[in-house]
CSV table of N, CA and C in Angstrom, one decimal:
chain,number,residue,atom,x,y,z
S,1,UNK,N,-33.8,-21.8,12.0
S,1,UNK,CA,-34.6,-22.7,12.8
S,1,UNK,C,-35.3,-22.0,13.8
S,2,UNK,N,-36.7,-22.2,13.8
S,2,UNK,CA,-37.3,-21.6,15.2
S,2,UNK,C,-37.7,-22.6,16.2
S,3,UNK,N,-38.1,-22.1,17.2
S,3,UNK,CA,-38.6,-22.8,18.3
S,3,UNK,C,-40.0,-22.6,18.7
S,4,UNK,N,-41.0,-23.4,19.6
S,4,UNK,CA,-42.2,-22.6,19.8
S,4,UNK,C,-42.4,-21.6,20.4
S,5,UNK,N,-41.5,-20.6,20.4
S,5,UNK,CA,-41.4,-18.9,20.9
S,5,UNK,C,-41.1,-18.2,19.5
S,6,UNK,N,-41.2,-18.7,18.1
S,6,UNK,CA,-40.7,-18.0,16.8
S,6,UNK,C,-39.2,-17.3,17.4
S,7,UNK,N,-38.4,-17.8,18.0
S,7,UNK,CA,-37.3,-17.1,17.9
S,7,UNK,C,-36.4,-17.8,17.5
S,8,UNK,N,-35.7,-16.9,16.7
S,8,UNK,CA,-34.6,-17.3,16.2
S,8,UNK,C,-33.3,-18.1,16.8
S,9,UNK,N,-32.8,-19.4,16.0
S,9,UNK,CA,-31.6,-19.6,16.5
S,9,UNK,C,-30.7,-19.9,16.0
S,10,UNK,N,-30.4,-19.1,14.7
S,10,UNK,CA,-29.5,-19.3,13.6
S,10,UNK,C,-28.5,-18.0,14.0
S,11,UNK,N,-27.5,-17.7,14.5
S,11,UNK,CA,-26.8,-17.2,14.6
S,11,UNK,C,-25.7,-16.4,13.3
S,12,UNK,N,-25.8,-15.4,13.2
S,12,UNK,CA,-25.7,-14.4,12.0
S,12,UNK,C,-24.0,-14.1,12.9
S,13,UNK,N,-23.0,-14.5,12.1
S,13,UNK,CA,-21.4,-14.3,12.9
S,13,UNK,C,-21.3,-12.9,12.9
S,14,UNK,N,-21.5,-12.1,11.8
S,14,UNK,CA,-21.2,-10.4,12.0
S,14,UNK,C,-21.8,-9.9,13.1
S,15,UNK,N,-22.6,-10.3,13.4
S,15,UNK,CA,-23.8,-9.5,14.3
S,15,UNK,C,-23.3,-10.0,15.8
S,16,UNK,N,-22.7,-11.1,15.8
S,16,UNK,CA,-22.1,-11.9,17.0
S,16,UNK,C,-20.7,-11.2,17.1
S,17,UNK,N,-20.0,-11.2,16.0
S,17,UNK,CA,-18.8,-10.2,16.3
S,17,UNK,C,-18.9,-9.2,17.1
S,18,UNK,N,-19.9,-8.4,16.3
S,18,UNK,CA,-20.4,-7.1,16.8
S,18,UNK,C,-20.8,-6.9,18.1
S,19,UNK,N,-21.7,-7.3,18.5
S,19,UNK,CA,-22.3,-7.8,19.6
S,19,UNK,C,-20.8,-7.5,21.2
S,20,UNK,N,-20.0,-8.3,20.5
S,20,UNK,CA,-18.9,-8.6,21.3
S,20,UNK,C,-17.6,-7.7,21.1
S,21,UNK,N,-17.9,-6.7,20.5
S,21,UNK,CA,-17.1,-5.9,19.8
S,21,UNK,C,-15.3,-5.7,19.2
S,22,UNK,N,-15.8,-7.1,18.7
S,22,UNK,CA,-14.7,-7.9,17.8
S,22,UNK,C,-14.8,-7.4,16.5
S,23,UNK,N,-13.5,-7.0,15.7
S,23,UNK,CA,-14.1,-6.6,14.7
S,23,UNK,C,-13.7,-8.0,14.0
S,24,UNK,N,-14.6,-8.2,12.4
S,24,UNK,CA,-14.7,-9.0,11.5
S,24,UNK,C,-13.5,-8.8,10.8
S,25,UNK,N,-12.1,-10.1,10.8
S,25,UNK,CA,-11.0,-9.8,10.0
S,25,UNK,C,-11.1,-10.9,8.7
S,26,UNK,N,-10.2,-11.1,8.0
S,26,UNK,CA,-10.6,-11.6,6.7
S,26,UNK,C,-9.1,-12.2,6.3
S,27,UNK,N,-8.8,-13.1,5.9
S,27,UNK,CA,-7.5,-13.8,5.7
S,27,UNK,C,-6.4,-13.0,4.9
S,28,UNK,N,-7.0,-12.5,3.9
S,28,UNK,CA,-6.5,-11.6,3.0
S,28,UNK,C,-5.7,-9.6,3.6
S,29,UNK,N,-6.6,-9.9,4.8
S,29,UNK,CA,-6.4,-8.5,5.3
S,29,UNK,C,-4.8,-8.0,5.7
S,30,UNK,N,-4.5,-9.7,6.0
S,30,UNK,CA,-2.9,-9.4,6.6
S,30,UNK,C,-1.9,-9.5,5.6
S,31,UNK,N,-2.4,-9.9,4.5
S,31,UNK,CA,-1.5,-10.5,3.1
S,31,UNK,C,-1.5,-8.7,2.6
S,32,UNK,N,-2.5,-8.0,2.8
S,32,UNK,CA,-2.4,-6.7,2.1
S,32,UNK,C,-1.6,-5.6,2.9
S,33,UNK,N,-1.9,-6.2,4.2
S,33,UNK,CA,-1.0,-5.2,5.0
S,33,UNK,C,0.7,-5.4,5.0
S,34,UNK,N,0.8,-7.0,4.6
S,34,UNK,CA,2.4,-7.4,4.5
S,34,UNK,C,2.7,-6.8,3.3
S,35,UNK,N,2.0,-6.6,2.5
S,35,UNK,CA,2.0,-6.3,1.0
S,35,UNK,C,2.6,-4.5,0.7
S,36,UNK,N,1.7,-4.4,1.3
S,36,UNK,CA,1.9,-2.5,2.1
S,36,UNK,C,3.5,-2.3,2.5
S,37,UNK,N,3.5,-3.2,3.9
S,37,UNK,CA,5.0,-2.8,4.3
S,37,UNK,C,5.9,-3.1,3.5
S,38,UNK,N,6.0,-4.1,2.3
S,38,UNK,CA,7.2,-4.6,1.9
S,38,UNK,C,7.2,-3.2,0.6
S,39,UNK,N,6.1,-3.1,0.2
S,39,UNK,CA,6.4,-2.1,-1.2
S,39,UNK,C,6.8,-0.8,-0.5
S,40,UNK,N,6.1,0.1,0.8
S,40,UNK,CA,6.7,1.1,1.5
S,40,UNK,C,8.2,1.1,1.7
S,41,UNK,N,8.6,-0.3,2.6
S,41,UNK,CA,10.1,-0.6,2.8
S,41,UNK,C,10.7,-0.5,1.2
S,42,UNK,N,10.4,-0.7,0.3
S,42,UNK,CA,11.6,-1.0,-0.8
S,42,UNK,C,11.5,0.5,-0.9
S,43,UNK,N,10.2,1.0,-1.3
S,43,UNK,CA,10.7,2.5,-1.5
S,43,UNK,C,11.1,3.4,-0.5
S,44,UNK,N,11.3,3.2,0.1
S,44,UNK,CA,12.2,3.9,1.4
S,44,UNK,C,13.7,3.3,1.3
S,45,UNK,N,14.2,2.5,1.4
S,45,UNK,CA,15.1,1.8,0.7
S,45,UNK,C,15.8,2.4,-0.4
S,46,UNK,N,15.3,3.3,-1.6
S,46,UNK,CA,15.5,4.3,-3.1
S,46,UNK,C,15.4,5.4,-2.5
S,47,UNK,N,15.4,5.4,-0.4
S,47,UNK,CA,15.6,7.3,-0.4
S,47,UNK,C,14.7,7.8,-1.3
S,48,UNK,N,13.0,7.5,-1.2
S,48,UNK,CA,12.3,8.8,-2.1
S,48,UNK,C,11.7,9.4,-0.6
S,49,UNK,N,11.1,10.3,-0.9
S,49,UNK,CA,10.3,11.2,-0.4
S,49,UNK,C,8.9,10.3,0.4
S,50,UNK,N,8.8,10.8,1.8
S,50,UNK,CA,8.0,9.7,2.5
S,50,UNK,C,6.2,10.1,2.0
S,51,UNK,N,6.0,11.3,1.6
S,51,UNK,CA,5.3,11.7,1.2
S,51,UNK,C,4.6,11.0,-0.3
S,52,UNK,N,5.8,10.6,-1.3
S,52,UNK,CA,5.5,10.1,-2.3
S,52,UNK,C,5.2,8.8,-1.9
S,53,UNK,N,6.2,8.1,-0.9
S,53,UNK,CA,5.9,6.9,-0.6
S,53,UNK,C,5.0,6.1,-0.2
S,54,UNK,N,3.7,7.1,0.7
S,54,UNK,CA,2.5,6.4,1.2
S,54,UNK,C,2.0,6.5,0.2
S,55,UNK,N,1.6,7.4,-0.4
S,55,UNK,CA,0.6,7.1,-1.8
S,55,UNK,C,0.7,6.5,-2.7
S,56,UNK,N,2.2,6.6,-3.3
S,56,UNK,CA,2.4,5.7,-4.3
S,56,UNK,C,2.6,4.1,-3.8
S,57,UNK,N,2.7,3.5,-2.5
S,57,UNK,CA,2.8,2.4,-2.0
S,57,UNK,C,1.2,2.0,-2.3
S,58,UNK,N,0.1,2.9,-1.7
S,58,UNK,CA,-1.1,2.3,-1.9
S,58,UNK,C,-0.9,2.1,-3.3
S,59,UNK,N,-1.0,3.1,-4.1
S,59,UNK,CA,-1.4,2.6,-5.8
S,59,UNK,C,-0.8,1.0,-6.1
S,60,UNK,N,0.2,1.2,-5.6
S,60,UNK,CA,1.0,-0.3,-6.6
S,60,UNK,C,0.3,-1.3,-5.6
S,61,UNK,N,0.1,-1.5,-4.6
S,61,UNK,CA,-0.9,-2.3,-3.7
S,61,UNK,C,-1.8,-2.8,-4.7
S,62,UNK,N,-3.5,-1.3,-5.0
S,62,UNK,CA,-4.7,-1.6,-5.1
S,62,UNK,C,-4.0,-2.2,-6.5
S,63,UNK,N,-2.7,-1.7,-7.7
S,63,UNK,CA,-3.2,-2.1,-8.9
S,63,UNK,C,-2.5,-3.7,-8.5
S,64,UNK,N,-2.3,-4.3,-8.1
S,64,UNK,CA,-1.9,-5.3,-7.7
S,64,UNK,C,-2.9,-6.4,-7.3
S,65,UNK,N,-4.0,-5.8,-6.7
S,65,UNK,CA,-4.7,-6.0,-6.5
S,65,UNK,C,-5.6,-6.1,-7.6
S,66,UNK,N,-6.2,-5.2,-8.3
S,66,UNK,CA,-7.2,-5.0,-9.0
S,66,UNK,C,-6.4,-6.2,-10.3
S,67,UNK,N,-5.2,-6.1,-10.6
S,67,UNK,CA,-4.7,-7.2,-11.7
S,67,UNK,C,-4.7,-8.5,-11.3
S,68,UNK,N,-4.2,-8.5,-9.9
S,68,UNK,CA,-3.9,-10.7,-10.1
S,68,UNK,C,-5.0,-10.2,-8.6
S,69,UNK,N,-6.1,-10.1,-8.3
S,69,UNK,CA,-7.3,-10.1,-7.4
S,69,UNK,C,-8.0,-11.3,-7.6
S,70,UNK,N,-8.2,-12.4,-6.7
S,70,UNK,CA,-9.0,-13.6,-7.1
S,70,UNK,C,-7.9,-14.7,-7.6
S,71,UNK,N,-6.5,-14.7,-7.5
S,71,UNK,CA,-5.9,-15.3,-8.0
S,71,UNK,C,-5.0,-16.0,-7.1
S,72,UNK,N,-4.8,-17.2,-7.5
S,72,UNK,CA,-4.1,-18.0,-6.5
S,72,UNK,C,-2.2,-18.0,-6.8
S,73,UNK,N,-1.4,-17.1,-6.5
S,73,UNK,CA,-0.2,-17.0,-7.2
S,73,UNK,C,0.9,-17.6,-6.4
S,74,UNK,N,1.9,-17.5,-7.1
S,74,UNK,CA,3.6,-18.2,-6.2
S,74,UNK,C,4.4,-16.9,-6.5
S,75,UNK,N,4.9,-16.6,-5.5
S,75,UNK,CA,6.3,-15.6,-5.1
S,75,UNK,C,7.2,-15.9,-5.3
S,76,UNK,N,7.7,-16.1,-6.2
S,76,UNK,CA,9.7,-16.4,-5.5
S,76,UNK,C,10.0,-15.6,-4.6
S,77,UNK,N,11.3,-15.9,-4.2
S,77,UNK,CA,11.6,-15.7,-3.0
S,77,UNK,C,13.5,-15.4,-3.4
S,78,UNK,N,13.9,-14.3,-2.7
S,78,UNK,CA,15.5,-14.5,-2.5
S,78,UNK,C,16.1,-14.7,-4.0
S,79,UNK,N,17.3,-15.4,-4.2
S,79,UNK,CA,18.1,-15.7,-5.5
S,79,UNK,C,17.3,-15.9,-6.9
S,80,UNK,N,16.2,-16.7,-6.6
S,80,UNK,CA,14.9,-16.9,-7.5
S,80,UNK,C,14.6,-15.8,-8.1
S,81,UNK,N,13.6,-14.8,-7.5
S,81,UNK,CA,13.7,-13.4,-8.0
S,81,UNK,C,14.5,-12.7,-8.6
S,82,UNK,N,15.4,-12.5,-7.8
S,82,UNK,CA,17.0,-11.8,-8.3
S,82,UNK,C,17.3,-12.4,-9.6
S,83,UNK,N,17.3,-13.7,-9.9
S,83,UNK,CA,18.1,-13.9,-10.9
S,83,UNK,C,17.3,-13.7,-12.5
S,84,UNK,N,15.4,-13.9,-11.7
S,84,UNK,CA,15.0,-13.6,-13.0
S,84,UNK,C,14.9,-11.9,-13.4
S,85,UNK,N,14.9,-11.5,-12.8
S,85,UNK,CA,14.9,-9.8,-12.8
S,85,UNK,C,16.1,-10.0,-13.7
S,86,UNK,N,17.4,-10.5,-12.7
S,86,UNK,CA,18.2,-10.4,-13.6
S,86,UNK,C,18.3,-10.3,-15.4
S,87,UNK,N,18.0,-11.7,-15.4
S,87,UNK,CA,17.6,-12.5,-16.6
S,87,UNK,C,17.0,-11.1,-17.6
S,88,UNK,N,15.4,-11.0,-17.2
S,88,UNK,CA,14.9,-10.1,-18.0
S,88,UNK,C,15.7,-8.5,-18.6
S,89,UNK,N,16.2,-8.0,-17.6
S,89,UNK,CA,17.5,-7.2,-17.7
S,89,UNK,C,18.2,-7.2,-18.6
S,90,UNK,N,19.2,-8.2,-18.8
S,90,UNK,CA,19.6,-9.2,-19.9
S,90,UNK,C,19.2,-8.9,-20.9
S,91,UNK,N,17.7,-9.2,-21.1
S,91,UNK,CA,17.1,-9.6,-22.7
S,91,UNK,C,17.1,-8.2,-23.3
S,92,UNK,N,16.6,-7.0,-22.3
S,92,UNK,CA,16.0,-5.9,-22.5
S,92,UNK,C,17.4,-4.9,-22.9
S,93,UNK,N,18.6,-5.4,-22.2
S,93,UNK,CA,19.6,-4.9,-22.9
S,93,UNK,C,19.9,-5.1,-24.2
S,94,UNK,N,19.6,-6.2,-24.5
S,94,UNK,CA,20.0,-7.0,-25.9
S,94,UNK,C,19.4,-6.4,-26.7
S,95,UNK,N,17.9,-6.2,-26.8
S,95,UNK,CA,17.2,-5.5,-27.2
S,95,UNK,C,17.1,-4.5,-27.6
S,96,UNK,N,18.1,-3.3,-26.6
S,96,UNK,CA,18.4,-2.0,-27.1
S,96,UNK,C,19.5,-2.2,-28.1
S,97,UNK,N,20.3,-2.8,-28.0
S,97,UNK,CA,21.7,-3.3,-28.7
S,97,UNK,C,22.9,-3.9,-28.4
S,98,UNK,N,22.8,-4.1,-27.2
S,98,UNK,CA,24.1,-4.2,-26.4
S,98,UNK,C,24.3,-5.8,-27.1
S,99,UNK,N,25.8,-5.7,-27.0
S,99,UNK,CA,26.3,-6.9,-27.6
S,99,UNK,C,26.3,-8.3,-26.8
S,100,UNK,N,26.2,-9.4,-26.8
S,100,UNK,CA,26.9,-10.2,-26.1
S,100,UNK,C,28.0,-9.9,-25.0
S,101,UNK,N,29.3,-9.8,-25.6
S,101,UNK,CA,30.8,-9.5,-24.7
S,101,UNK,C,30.1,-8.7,-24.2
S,102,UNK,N,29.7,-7.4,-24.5
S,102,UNK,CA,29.3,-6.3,-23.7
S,102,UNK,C,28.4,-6.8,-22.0
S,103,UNK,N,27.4,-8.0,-22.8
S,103,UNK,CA,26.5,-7.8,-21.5
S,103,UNK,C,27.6,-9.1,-21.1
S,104,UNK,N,28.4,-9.6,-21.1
S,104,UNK,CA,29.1,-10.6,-20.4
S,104,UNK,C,30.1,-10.3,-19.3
S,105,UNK,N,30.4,-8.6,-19.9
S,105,UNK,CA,31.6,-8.1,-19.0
S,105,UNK,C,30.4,-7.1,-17.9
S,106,UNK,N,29.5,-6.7,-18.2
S,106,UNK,CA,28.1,-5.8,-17.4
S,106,UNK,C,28.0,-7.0,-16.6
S,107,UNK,N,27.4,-7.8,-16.6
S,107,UNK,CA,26.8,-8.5,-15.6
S,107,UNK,C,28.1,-10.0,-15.1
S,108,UNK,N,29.5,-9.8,-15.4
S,108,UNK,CA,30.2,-10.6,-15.1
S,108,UNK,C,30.2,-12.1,-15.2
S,109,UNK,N,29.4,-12.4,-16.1
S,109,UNK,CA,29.1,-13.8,-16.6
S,109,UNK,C,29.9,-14.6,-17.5
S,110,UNK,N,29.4,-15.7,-18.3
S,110,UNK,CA,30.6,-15.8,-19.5
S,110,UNK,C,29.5,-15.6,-20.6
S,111,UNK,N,30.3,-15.7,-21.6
S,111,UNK,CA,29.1,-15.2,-23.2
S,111,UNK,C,28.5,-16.2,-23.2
S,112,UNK,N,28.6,-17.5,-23.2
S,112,UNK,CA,27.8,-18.6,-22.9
S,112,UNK,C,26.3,-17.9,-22.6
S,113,UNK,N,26.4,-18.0,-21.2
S,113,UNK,CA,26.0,-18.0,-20.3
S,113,UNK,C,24.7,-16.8,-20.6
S,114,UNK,N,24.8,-15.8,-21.3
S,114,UNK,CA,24.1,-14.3,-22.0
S,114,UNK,C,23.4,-15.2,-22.9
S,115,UNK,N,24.0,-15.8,-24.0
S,115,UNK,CA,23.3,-16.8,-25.1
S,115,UNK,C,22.2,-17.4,-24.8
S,116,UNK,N,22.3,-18.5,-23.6
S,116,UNK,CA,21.8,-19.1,-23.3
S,116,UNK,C,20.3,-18.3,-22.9
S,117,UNK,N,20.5,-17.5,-21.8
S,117,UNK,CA,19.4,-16.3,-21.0
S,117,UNK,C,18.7,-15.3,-22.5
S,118,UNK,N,19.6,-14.8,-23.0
S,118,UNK,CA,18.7,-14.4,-24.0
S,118,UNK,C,17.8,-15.4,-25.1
S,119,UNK,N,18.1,-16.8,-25.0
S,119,UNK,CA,17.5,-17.7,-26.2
S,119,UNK,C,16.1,-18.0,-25.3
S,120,UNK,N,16.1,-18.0,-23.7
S,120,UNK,CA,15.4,-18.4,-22.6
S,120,UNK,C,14.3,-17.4,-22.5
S,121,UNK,N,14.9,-16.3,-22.6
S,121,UNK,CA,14.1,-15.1,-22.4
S,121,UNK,C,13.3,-14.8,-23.9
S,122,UNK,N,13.7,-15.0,-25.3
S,122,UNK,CA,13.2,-14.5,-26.4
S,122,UNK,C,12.2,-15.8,-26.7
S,123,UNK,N,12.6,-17.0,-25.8
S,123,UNK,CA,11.1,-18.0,-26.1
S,123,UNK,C,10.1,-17.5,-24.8
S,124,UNK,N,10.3,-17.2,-23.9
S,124,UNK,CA,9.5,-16.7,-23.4
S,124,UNK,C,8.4,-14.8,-23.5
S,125,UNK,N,9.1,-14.8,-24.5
S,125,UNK,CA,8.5,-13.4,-25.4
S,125,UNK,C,7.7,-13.4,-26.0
S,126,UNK,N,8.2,-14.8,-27.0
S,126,UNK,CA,7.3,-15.0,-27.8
S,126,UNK,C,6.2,-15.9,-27.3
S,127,UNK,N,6.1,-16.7,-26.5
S,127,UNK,CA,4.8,-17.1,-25.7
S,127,UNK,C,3.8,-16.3,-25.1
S,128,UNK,N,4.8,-15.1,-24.9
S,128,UNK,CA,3.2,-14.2,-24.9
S,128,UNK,C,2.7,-13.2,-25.1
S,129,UNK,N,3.1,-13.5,-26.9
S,129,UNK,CA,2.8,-12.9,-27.8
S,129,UNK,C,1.5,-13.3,-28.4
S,130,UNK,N,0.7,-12.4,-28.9
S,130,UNK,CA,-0.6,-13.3,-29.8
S,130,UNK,C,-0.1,-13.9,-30.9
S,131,UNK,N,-0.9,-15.2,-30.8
S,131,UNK,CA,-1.1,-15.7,-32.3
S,131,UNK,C,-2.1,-15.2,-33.1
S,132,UNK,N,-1.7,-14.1,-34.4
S,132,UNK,CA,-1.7,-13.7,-35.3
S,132,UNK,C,-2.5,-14.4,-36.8
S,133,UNK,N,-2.1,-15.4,-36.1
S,133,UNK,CA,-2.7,-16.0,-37.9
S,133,UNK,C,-2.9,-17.5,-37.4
S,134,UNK,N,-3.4,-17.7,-36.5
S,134,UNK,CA,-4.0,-19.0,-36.0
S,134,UNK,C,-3.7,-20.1,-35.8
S,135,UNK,N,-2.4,-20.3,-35.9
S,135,UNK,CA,-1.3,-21.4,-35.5
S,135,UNK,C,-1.6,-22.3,-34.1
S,136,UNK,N,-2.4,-21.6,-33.1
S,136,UNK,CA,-2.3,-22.2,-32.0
S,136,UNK,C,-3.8,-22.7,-31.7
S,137,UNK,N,-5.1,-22.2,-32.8
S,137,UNK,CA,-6.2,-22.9,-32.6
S,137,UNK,C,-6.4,-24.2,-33.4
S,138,UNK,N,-7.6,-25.0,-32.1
S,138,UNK,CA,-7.4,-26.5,-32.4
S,138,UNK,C,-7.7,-26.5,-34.2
């Protein structure tokens, strides 16, 4: 919008930041920096080397970024996590060979209870698997 002086009075925010020498922050800026501390903290946590830890913290950051980037996601949190890490654990054992009893007495469970997580986990495998031969188009 101008006035009868042609000047401007549309206010450009960067330039007003600037101006005032505020820098321009971004909502996301602090989600990457909490992001940062929590992957640094775990690997510090595994006693590695602090040296491997800043760089390798950024990588798993940007690929984190560069994969679910634009995306609106849910965290678990606490027991939630835990148990599916667990879970997956579980399946991946099964997988190499480990028996039932075996993963019942490893993770202190009952054999039930293995059955069940592995039948949970091998439908969930196969969901995201391709369909092969066209079963799933309309």
């Amino acid at each position: 919008m101008s006035d009868m002086f042609d000047e401007d009075r549309e206010v450009d925010p960067d330039k007003a930041l600037a101006a005032v020498g505020i820098p321009r922050t971004y909502r996301w800026q602090g989600t990457l920096q909490d992001m940062l501390s929590a992957v640094r903290l775990g690997m510090q946590q595994q006693r590695l080397d602090d040296t491997i830890v800043d760089r390798a913290a950024e990588a798993i950051v940007m690929q984190l970024c560069d994969t679910l980037g634009g995306q609106i996601i849910y965290l678990p949190r606490g027991v939630s996590i835990q148990r599916a890490l667990r879970n997956a654990r579980i399946y991946a054992d099964s997988q190499r060979g480990s028996m039932p009893h075996e993963l019942a007495t490893r993770y202190r469970m009952s054999i039930q209870n293995i059955y069940d997580i592995i039948a949970r986990q091998r439908a969930l495998a196969r969901r995201a698997e391709p369909d092969l031969f066209g079963f799933d188009d309309p």
